[in-house]
Amino acid sequence: MVMKLLGHYLSPYTRRVAVSLNVIGLPFELVELSVIQEPERVRPHNPVLRLPTVVLDDGTSLIESWAILDEIDRIAGPEKALVPTLGIERRRIMQTMALAVASMEKSTAVSYEMRFRPPEKIHQPWIDHNNGQCLGGLQQLDAIANAAEPSGWLAGAERISQADISTAVFVSFMREARPDLGLDTRFATLCRFTDRCEQLPVFRLAPQPPSAPGKPGVWMPRR
Ligand SMILES: N[C@@H](CCC(=O)N[C@@H](CS)C(=O)NCC(=O)O)C(=O)O
């Protein structure tokens, strides 16, 4: 029995786990679930009702993508791990991932503010604050991507690492879900780097679904 990845590729956190499994070469089965529409299918495996959740072949559940990725690296061993276990490269890769995750979280804070709140309770200064934080992180990632041009990996790594996977998956998601941020214009280098990653077979095996025009509940805030 292979491990089960509960989630869907509309979720960038699920998608970064899937791409990581592809890079390492660990087989998995995607079990497509929506936490909003099917919470009772998620609850037995994750009491926090969040995706991704991984169910190992012995029935053990793993939650939170960062902790799942850590376990995948442990299973893969130090030669294949996507975050090096030792050395200064570990710090550079972890810090690049930290920028990517923090930017993604700030973008999501805005999406949730606009999607789940009644219009009269949306607070524009909070949206502006989060957008500013998100763009600050992406600006630094753009500079890091610039150093990797035209064919290298982020953080000076010699092969693809979790910094590349998380950055590219999150930027792809934000370009689609947050067109208002204008990432292609602001951060052309980062977007070029993301396009390069998205061409790789390991990314194409876990494709980000195309946006659904006219279905604001899927990507776009209901506003
Ligand atoms: N910190 C979590 C974030 C995961 C997350 O936000 N997942 C979304 C789907 S993209 C979700 O489950 N949202 C439902 C919720 O949090 O209520 C991780 O890294 O796994």
PDB file of C-alpha atoms and ligand atoms in Angstrom:
ATOM      1  CA  MET A   1       0.000   0.000   0.000  1.00  0.00           C
ATOM      2  CA  VAL A   2       1.373   3.446  -0.899  1.00  0.00           C
ATOM      3  CA  MET A   3       0.979   6.559   1.198  1.00  0.00           C
ATOM      4  CA  LYS A   4      -2.195   8.559   0.647  1.00  0.00           C
ATOM      5  CA  LEU A   5      -2.056  12.314   0.100  1.00  0.00           C
ATOM      6  CA  LEU A   6      -5.386  13.849   1.111  1.00  0.00           C
ATOM      7  CA  GLY A   7      -5.993  17.177  -0.598  1.00  0.00           C
ATOM      8  CA  HIS A   8      -6.161  18.596  -4.100  1.00  0.00           C
ATOM      9  CA  TYR A   9      -3.878  20.517  -6.404  1.00  0.00           C
ATOM     10  CA  LEU A  10      -5.907  23.703  -5.994  1.00  0.00           C
ATOM     11  CA  SER A  11      -4.184  23.750  -2.588  1.00  0.00           C
ATOM     12  CA  PRO A  12      -0.586  24.962  -2.913  1.00  0.00           C
ATOM     13  CA  TYR A  13       0.305  23.304   0.391  1.00  0.00           C
ATOM     14  CA  THR A  14      -0.903  19.954  -0.970  1.00  0.00           C
ATOM     15  CA  ARG A  15       0.784  20.584  -4.284  1.00  0.00           C
ATOM     16  CA  ARG A  16       4.191  21.286  -2.753  1.00  0.00           C
ATOM     17  CA  VAL A  17       4.000  17.920  -0.977  1.00  0.00           C
ATOM     18  CA  ALA A  18       3.053  16.162  -4.244  1.00  0.00           C
ATOM     19  CA  VAL A  19       5.882  17.781  -6.220  1.00  0.00           C
ATOM     20  CA  SER A  20       8.331  16.901  -3.429  1.00  0.00           C
ATOM     21  CA  LEU A  21       7.239  13.258  -3.514  1.00  0.00           C
ATOM     22  CA  ASN A  22       7.721  13.284  -7.294  1.00  0.00           C
ATOM     23  CA  VAL A  23      11.227  14.742  -7.009  1.00  0.00           C
ATOM     24  CA  ILE A  24      12.240  12.179  -4.399  1.00  0.00           C
ATOM     25  CA  GLY A  25      10.510   9.369  -6.289  1.00  0.00           C
ATOM     26  CA  LEU A  26       8.190   8.195  -3.541  1.00  0.00           C
ATOM     27  CA  PRO A  27       4.904   6.791  -4.889  1.00  0.00           C
ATOM     28  CA  PHE A  28       1.647   8.122  -3.462  1.00  0.00           C
ATOM     29  CA  GLU A  29      -2.065   8.098  -4.117  1.00  0.00           C
ATOM     30  CA  LEU A  30      -3.861  11.462  -4.266  1.00  0.00           C
ATOM     31  CA  VAL A  31      -7.217  11.305  -2.465  1.00  0.00           C
ATOM     32  CA  GLU A  32      -9.073  14.383  -3.654  1.00  0.00           C
ATOM     33  CA  LEU A  33     -10.961  16.042  -0.822  1.00  0.00           C
ATOM     34  CA  SER A  34     -12.332  19.449   0.012  1.00  0.00           C
ATOM     35  CA  VAL A  35     -12.094  20.408   3.646  1.00  0.00           C
ATOM     36  CA  ILE A  36     -14.925  22.914   3.265  1.00  0.00           C
ATOM     37  CA  GLN A  37     -17.310  20.509   1.509  1.00  0.00           C
ATOM     38  CA  GLU A  38     -16.282  17.196   3.109  1.00  0.00           C
ATOM     39  CA  PRO A  39     -14.986  17.890   6.634  1.00  0.00           C
ATOM     40  CA  GLU A  40     -16.142  14.507   7.947  1.00  0.00           C
ATOM     41  CA  ARG A  41     -13.799  12.691   5.543  1.00  0.00           C
ATOM     42  CA  VAL A  42     -10.881  14.736   6.853  1.00  0.00           C
ATOM     43  CA  ARG A  43     -11.644  14.701  10.602  1.00  0.00           C
ATOM     44  CA  PRO A  44     -10.612  11.065  11.299  1.00  0.00           C
ATOM     45  CA  HIS A  45      -7.139  11.872   9.966  1.00  0.00           C
ATOM     46  CA  ASN A  46      -6.739  15.510  10.990  1.00  0.00           C
ATOM     47  CA  PRO A  47      -8.679  17.009  13.913  1.00  0.00           C
ATOM     48  CA  VAL A  48      -7.692  20.510  12.772  1.00  0.00           C
ATOM     49  CA  LEU A  49      -9.530  19.883   9.463  1.00  0.00           C
ATOM     50  CA  ARG A  50      -6.778  21.074   7.196  1.00  0.00           C
ATOM     51  CA  LEU A  51      -5.216  19.781   4.018  1.00  0.00           C
ATOM     52  CA  PRO A  52      -2.796  18.384   3.100  1.00  0.00           C
ATOM     53  CA  THR A  53      -2.927  15.383   5.364  1.00  0.00           C
ATOM     54  CA  VAL A  54      -0.880  12.281   4.630  1.00  0.00           C
ATOM     55  CA  VAL A  55      -1.884   8.775   5.709  1.00  0.00           C
ATOM     56  CA  LEU A  56       1.082   6.391   5.818  1.00  0.00           C
ATOM     57  CA  ASP A  57       0.725   2.711   4.911  1.00  0.00           C
ATOM     58  CA  ASP A  58       0.550   1.755   8.614  1.00  0.00           C
ATOM     59  CA  GLY A  59      -2.386   4.153   9.087  1.00  0.00           C
ATOM     60  CA  THR A  60      -0.384   6.925  10.807  1.00  0.00           C
ATOM     61  CA  SER A  61      -1.589  10.420   9.873  1.00  0.00           C
ATOM     62  CA  LEU A  62       0.746  13.344   9.265  1.00  0.00           C
ATOM     63  CA  ILE A  63      -0.558  16.907   9.283  1.00  0.00           C
ATOM     64  CA  GLU A  64       0.829  20.351   8.280  1.00  0.00           C
ATOM     65  CA  SER A  65       2.841  20.486   5.057  1.00  0.00           C
ATOM     66  CA  TRP A  66       6.083  21.575   6.772  1.00  0.00           C
ATOM     67  CA  ALA A  67       5.969  18.579   9.122  1.00  0.00           C
ATOM     68  CA  ILE A  68       4.971  16.265   6.258  1.00  0.00           C
ATOM     69  CA  LEU A  69       7.908  17.514   4.172  1.00  0.00           C
ATOM     70  CA  ASP A  70      10.235  16.956   7.098  1.00  0.00           C
ATOM     71  CA  GLU A  71       9.091  13.339   7.381  1.00  0.00           C
ATOM     72  CA  ILE A  72       9.380  12.806   3.620  1.00  0.00           C
ATOM     73  CA  ASP A  73      12.992  14.006   3.832  1.00  0.00           C
ATOM     74  CA  ARG A  74      13.634  11.614   6.712  1.00  0.00           C
ATOM     75  CA  ILE A  75      12.210   8.722   4.690  1.00  0.00           C
ATOM     76  CA  ALA A  76      14.276   9.775   1.643  1.00  0.00           C
ATOM     77  CA  GLY A  77      17.524   9.944   3.618  1.00  0.00           C
ATOM     78  CA  PRO A  78      20.234  12.632   3.508  1.00  0.00           C
ATOM     79  CA  GLU A  79      21.303  11.968  -0.104  1.00  0.00           C
ATOM     80  CA  LYS A  80      17.852  12.705  -1.514  1.00  0.00           C
ATOM     81  CA  ALA A  81      16.468  15.048   1.158  1.00  0.00           C
ATOM     82  CA  LEU A  82      15.134  18.326  -0.246  1.00  0.00           C
ATOM     83  CA  VAL A  83      16.428  20.288   2.737  1.00  0.00           C
ATOM     84  CA  PRO A  84      20.042  19.436   3.587  1.00  0.00           C
ATOM     85  CA  THR A  85      20.446  18.056   7.090  1.00  0.00           C
ATOM     86  CA  LEU A  86      23.676  19.970   7.790  1.00  0.00           C
ATOM     87  CA  GLY A  87      25.714  22.966   6.717  1.00  0.00           C
ATOM     88  CA  ILE A  88      25.210  26.596   5.744  1.00  0.00           C
ATOM     89  CA  GLU A  89      23.194  25.517   2.693  1.00  0.00           C
ATOM     90  CA  ARG A  90      20.517  24.259   5.094  1.00  0.00           C
ATOM     91  CA  ARG A  91      20.127  27.744   6.566  1.00  0.00           C
ATOM     92  CA  ARG A  92      19.954  29.424   3.149  1.00  0.00           C
ATOM     93  CA  ILE A  93      17.341  26.965   1.899  1.00  0.00           C
ATOM     94  CA  MET A  94      15.279  27.158   5.099  1.00  0.00           C
ATOM     95  CA  GLN A  95      15.310  30.959   5.000  1.00  0.00           C
ATOM     96  CA  THR A  96      14.232  31.024   1.348  1.00  0.00           C
ATOM     97  CA  MET A  97      11.401  28.637   2.207  1.00  0.00           C
ATOM     98  CA  ALA A  98      10.501  30.860   5.153  1.00  0.00           C
ATOM     99  CA  LEU A  99      10.115  33.833   2.797  1.00  0.00           C
ATOM    100  CA  ALA A 100       7.953  31.766   0.442  1.00  0.00           C
ATOM    101  CA  VAL A 101       5.714  30.411   3.206  1.00  0.00           C
ATOM    102  CA  ALA A 102       5.332  33.789   4.926  1.00  0.00           C
ATOM    103  CA  SER A 103       4.400  35.487   1.629  1.00  0.00           C
ATOM    104  CA  MET A 104       1.902  32.734   0.864  1.00  0.00           C
ATOM    105  CA  GLU A 105       0.322  33.031   4.319  1.00  0.00           C
ATOM    106  CA  LYS A 106      -0.059  36.784   3.940  1.00  0.00           C
ATOM    107  CA  SER A 107      -1.673  36.382   0.522  1.00  0.00           C
ATOM    108  CA  THR A 108      -4.055  33.806   1.992  1.00  0.00           C
ATOM    109  CA  ALA A 109      -4.970  36.132   4.857  1.00  0.00           C
ATOM    110  CA  VAL A 110      -6.239  38.605   2.257  1.00  0.00           C
ATOM    111  CA  SER A 111      -8.091  35.928   0.271  1.00  0.00           C
ATOM    112  CA  TYR A 112      -9.844  34.694   3.413  1.00  0.00           C
ATOM    113  CA  GLU A 113     -10.675  38.247   4.512  1.00  0.00           C
ATOM    114  CA  MET A 114     -12.411  38.888   1.194  1.00  0.00           C
ATOM    115  CA  ARG A 115     -13.915  35.445   0.734  1.00  0.00           C
ATOM    116  CA  PHE A 116     -15.382  34.610   4.115  1.00  0.00           C
ATOM    117  CA  ARG A 117     -16.350  37.961   5.628  1.00  0.00           C
ATOM    118  CA  PRO A 118     -19.569  39.799   4.887  1.00  0.00           C
ATOM    119  CA  PRO A 119     -18.752  42.871   2.766  1.00  0.00           C
ATOM    120  CA  GLU A 120     -19.499  45.324   5.592  1.00  0.00           C
ATOM    121  CA  LYS A 121     -16.943  43.588   7.845  1.00  0.00           C
ATOM    122  CA  ILE A 122     -14.033  43.695   5.414  1.00  0.00           C
ATOM    123  CA  HIS A 123     -11.307  45.950   6.784  1.00  0.00           C
ATOM    124  CA  GLN A 124      -9.260  47.546   3.997  1.00  0.00           C
ATOM    125  CA  PRO A 125      -6.311  48.635   6.224  1.00  0.00           C
ATOM    126  CA  TRP A 126      -5.839  44.989   7.255  1.00  0.00           C
ATOM    127  CA  ILE A 127      -5.856  43.948   3.579  1.00  0.00           C
ATOM    128  CA  ASP A 128      -3.295  46.640   2.730  1.00  0.00           C
ATOM    129  CA  HIS A 129      -1.100  45.576   5.650  1.00  0.00           C
ATOM    130  CA  ASN A 130      -1.076  41.924   4.565  1.00  0.00           C
ATOM    131  CA  ASN A 131      -0.544  42.764   0.903  1.00  0.00           C
ATOM    132  CA  GLY A 132       2.464  44.890   1.881  1.00  0.00           C
ATOM    133  CA  GLN A 133       3.958  42.015   3.878  1.00  0.00           C
ATOM    134  CA  CYS A 134       3.345  39.560   1.028  1.00  0.00           C
ATOM    135  CA  LEU A 135       4.960  41.855  -1.551  1.00  0.00           C
ATOM    136  CA  GLY A 136       7.927  42.480   0.762  1.00  0.00           C
ATOM    137  CA  GLY A 137       8.641  38.748   0.902  1.00  0.00           C
ATOM    138  CA  LEU A 138       8.179  38.309  -2.831  1.00  0.00           C
ATOM    139  CA  GLN A 139      10.512  41.195  -3.568  1.00  0.00           C
ATOM    140  CA  GLN A 140      13.299  39.437  -1.696  1.00  0.00           C
ATOM    141  CA  LEU A 141      12.482  36.157  -3.453  1.00  0.00           C
ATOM    142  CA  ASP A 142      12.730  38.015  -6.771  1.00  0.00           C
ATOM    143  CA  ALA A 143      16.278  39.074  -5.853  1.00  0.00           C
ATOM    144  CA  ILE A 144      17.125  35.483  -4.860  1.00  0.00           C
ATOM    145  CA  ALA A 145      15.701  34.253  -8.194  1.00  0.00           C
ATOM    146  CA  ASN A 146      17.825  36.842  -9.974  1.00  0.00           C
ATOM    147  CA  ALA A 147      20.958  35.270  -8.495  1.00  0.00           C
ATOM    148  CA  ALA A 148      19.810  31.877  -9.824  1.00  0.00           C
ATOM    149  CA  GLU A 149      19.382  33.055 -13.438  1.00  0.00           C
ATOM    150  CA  PRO A 150      19.376  31.644 -16.059  1.00  0.00           C
ATOM    151  CA  SER A 151      19.390  27.968 -15.071  1.00  0.00           C
ATOM    152  CA  GLY A 152      20.420  27.599 -11.416  1.00  0.00           C
ATOM    153  CA  TRP A 153      18.531  26.849  -8.239  1.00  0.00           C
ATOM    154  CA  LEU A 154      17.559  29.181  -5.419  1.00  0.00           C
ATOM    155  CA  ALA A 155      19.833  29.812  -2.434  1.00  0.00           C
ATOM    156  CA  GLY A 156      22.906  28.745  -4.427  1.00  0.00           C
ATOM    157  CA  ALA A 157      21.978  25.052  -4.239  1.00  0.00           C
ATOM    158  CA  GLU A 158      23.467  22.650  -6.771  1.00  0.00           C
ATOM    159  CA  ARG A 159      20.253  20.726  -7.296  1.00  0.00           C
ATOM    160  CA  ILE A 160      16.553  21.345  -6.836  1.00  0.00           C
ATOM    161  CA  SER A 161      15.610  21.853  -3.175  1.00  0.00           C
ATOM    162  CA  GLN A 162      12.524  22.578  -1.144  1.00  0.00           C
ATOM    163  CA  ALA A 163      13.261  26.292  -1.595  1.00  0.00           C
ATOM    164  CA  ASP A 164      12.609  25.931  -5.343  1.00  0.00           C
ATOM    165  CA  ILE A 165       9.543  23.713  -4.979  1.00  0.00           C
ATOM    166  CA  SER A 166       7.787  25.823  -2.348  1.00  0.00           C
ATOM    167  CA  THR A 167       8.630  29.117  -4.048  1.00  0.00           C
ATOM    168  CA  ALA A 168       7.463  28.021  -7.498  1.00  0.00           C
ATOM    169  CA  VAL A 169       4.271  26.341  -6.251  1.00  0.00           C
ATOM    170  CA  PHE A 170       3.286  29.331  -4.129  1.00  0.00           C
ATOM    171  CA  VAL A 171       4.091  31.887  -6.837  1.00  0.00           C
ATOM    172  CA  SER A 172       2.056  29.891  -9.388  1.00  0.00           C
ATOM    173  CA  PHE A 173      -0.853  29.875  -6.975  1.00  0.00           C
ATOM    174  CA  MET A 174      -0.643  33.595  -6.212  1.00  0.00           C
ATOM    175  CA  ARG A 175      -0.409  34.514  -9.891  1.00  0.00           C
ATOM    176  CA  GLU A 176      -3.670  32.671 -10.440  1.00  0.00           C
ATOM    177  CA  ALA A 177      -5.533  33.427  -7.224  1.00  0.00           C
ATOM    178  CA  ARG A 178      -4.357  37.011  -6.682  1.00  0.00           C
ATOM    179  CA  PRO A 179      -4.160  38.724 -10.084  1.00  0.00           C
ATOM    180  CA  ASP A 180      -4.660  42.004  -8.208  1.00  0.00           C
ATOM    181  CA  LEU A 181      -1.072  41.704  -6.899  1.00  0.00           C
ATOM    182  CA  GLY A 182       0.314  42.061 -10.447  1.00  0.00           C
ATOM    183  CA  LEU A 183       3.192  39.659  -9.837  1.00  0.00           C
ATOM    184  CA  ASP A 184       4.169  39.266 -13.509  1.00  0.00           C
ATOM    185  CA  THR A 185       4.827  42.980 -13.779  1.00  0.00           C
ATOM    186  CA  ARG A 186       6.405  43.509 -10.374  1.00  0.00           C
ATOM    187  CA  PHE A 187       8.549  40.377 -10.165  1.00  0.00           C
ATOM    188  CA  ALA A 188       9.387  39.254 -13.701  1.00  0.00           C
ATOM    189  CA  THR A 189      12.475  37.294 -12.633  1.00  0.00           C
ATOM    190  CA  LEU A 190      10.604  35.352  -9.975  1.00  0.00           C
ATOM    191  CA  CYS A 191       7.839  34.564 -12.462  1.00  0.00           C
ATOM    192  CA  ARG A 192      10.396  33.442 -15.058  1.00  0.00           C
ATOM    193  CA  PHE A 193      11.980  31.143 -12.462  1.00  0.00           C
ATOM    194  CA  THR A 194       8.515  29.770 -11.630  1.00  0.00           C
ATOM    195  CA  ASP A 195       7.775  29.105 -15.295  1.00  0.00           C
ATOM    196  CA  ARG A 196      11.063  27.214 -15.578  1.00  0.00           C
ATOM    197  CA  CYS A 197      10.108  24.986 -12.614  1.00  0.00           C
ATOM    198  CA  GLU A 198       6.581  24.438 -13.935  1.00  0.00           C
ATOM    199  CA  GLN A 199       8.051  22.975 -17.139  1.00  0.00           C
ATOM    200  CA  LEU A 200       9.746  20.167 -15.199  1.00  0.00           C
ATOM    201  CA  PRO A 201       8.045  16.730 -15.353  1.00  0.00           C
ATOM    202  CA  VAL A 202       7.937  16.569 -11.529  1.00  0.00           C
ATOM    203  CA  PHE A 203       5.758  19.698 -11.505  1.00  0.00           C
ATOM    204  CA  ARG A 204       3.713  18.686 -14.536  1.00  0.00           C
ATOM    205  CA  LEU A 205       2.771  15.416 -12.840  1.00  0.00           C
ATOM    206  CA  ALA A 206       0.982  17.499 -10.178  1.00  0.00           C
ATOM    207  CA  PRO A 207      -0.480  20.307 -12.288  1.00  0.00           C
ATOM    208  CA  GLN A 208      -2.136  23.357 -10.826  1.00  0.00           C
ATOM    209  CA  PRO A 209      -5.699  23.220 -12.152  1.00  0.00           C
ATOM    210  CA  PRO A 210      -6.643  26.048 -14.485  1.00  0.00           C
ATOM    211  CA  SER A 211      -8.749  28.778 -12.991  1.00  0.00           C
ATOM    212  CA  ALA A 212     -12.467  28.412 -13.396  1.00  0.00           C
ATOM    213  CA  PRO A 213     -13.856  31.508 -15.089  1.00  0.00           C
ATOM    214  CA  GLY A 214     -17.103  32.631 -13.545  1.00  0.00           C
ATOM    215  CA  LYS A 215     -16.636  30.528 -10.402  1.00  0.00           C
ATOM    216  CA  PRO A 216     -15.493  33.001  -7.798  1.00  0.00           C
ATOM    217  CA  GLY A 217     -15.698  30.483  -4.938  1.00  0.00           C
ATOM    218  CA  VAL A 218     -12.829  28.451  -6.414  1.00  0.00           C
ATOM    219  CA  TRP A 219     -10.048  30.991  -6.779  1.00  0.00           C
ATOM    220  CA  MET A 220     -11.228  34.495  -6.480  1.00  0.00           C
ATOM    221  CA  PRO A 221     -12.618  36.244  -3.461  1.00  0.00           C
ATOM    222  CA  ARG A 222     -16.372  36.723  -3.550  1.00  0.00           C
ATOM    223  CA  ARG A 223     -16.295  40.436  -3.875  1.00  0.00           C
TER     224      ARG A 223
HETATM  225  N1  LIG B   1       0.023  25.561   7.558  1.00  0.00           N
HETATM  226  C1  LIG B   1      -0.773  24.630   6.767  1.00  0.00           C
HETATM  227  C2  LIG B   1      -1.663  25.395   5.825  1.00  0.00           C
HETATM  228  C3  LIG B   1      -2.580  24.457   5.062  1.00  0.00           C
HETATM  229  C4  LIG B   1      -3.794  25.178   4.550  1.00  0.00           C
HETATM  230  O1  LIG B   1      -4.026  26.368   4.754  1.00  0.00           O
HETATM  231  N2  LIG B   1      -4.602  24.412   3.846  1.00  0.00           N
HETATM  232  C5  LIG B   1      -5.851  24.931   3.347  1.00  0.00           C
HETATM  233  C6  LIG B   1      -6.101  24.400   1.949  1.00  0.00           C
HETATM  234  S1  LIG B   1      -4.951  25.221   0.854  1.00  0.00           S
HETATM  235  C7  LIG B   1      -6.940  24.464   4.265  1.00  0.00           C
HETATM  236  O2  LIG B   1      -6.977  23.318   4.654  1.00  0.00           O
HETATM  237  N3  LIG B   1      -7.800  25.415   4.633  1.00  0.00           N
HETATM  238  C8  LIG B   1      -8.879  25.156   5.498  1.00  0.00           C
HETATM  239  C9  LIG B   1      -8.743  25.886   6.786  1.00  0.00           C
HETATM  240  O3  LIG B   1      -7.611  26.158   7.228  1.00  0.00           O
HETATM  241  O4  LIG B   1      -9.780  26.167   7.371  1.00  0.00           O
HETATM  242  C10 LIG B   1       0.165  23.682   6.021  1.00  0.00           C
HETATM  243  O5  LIG B   1       1.318  24.063   5.784  1.00  0.00           O
HETATM  244  O6  LIG B   1      -0.263  22.546   5.703  1.00  0.00           O
END
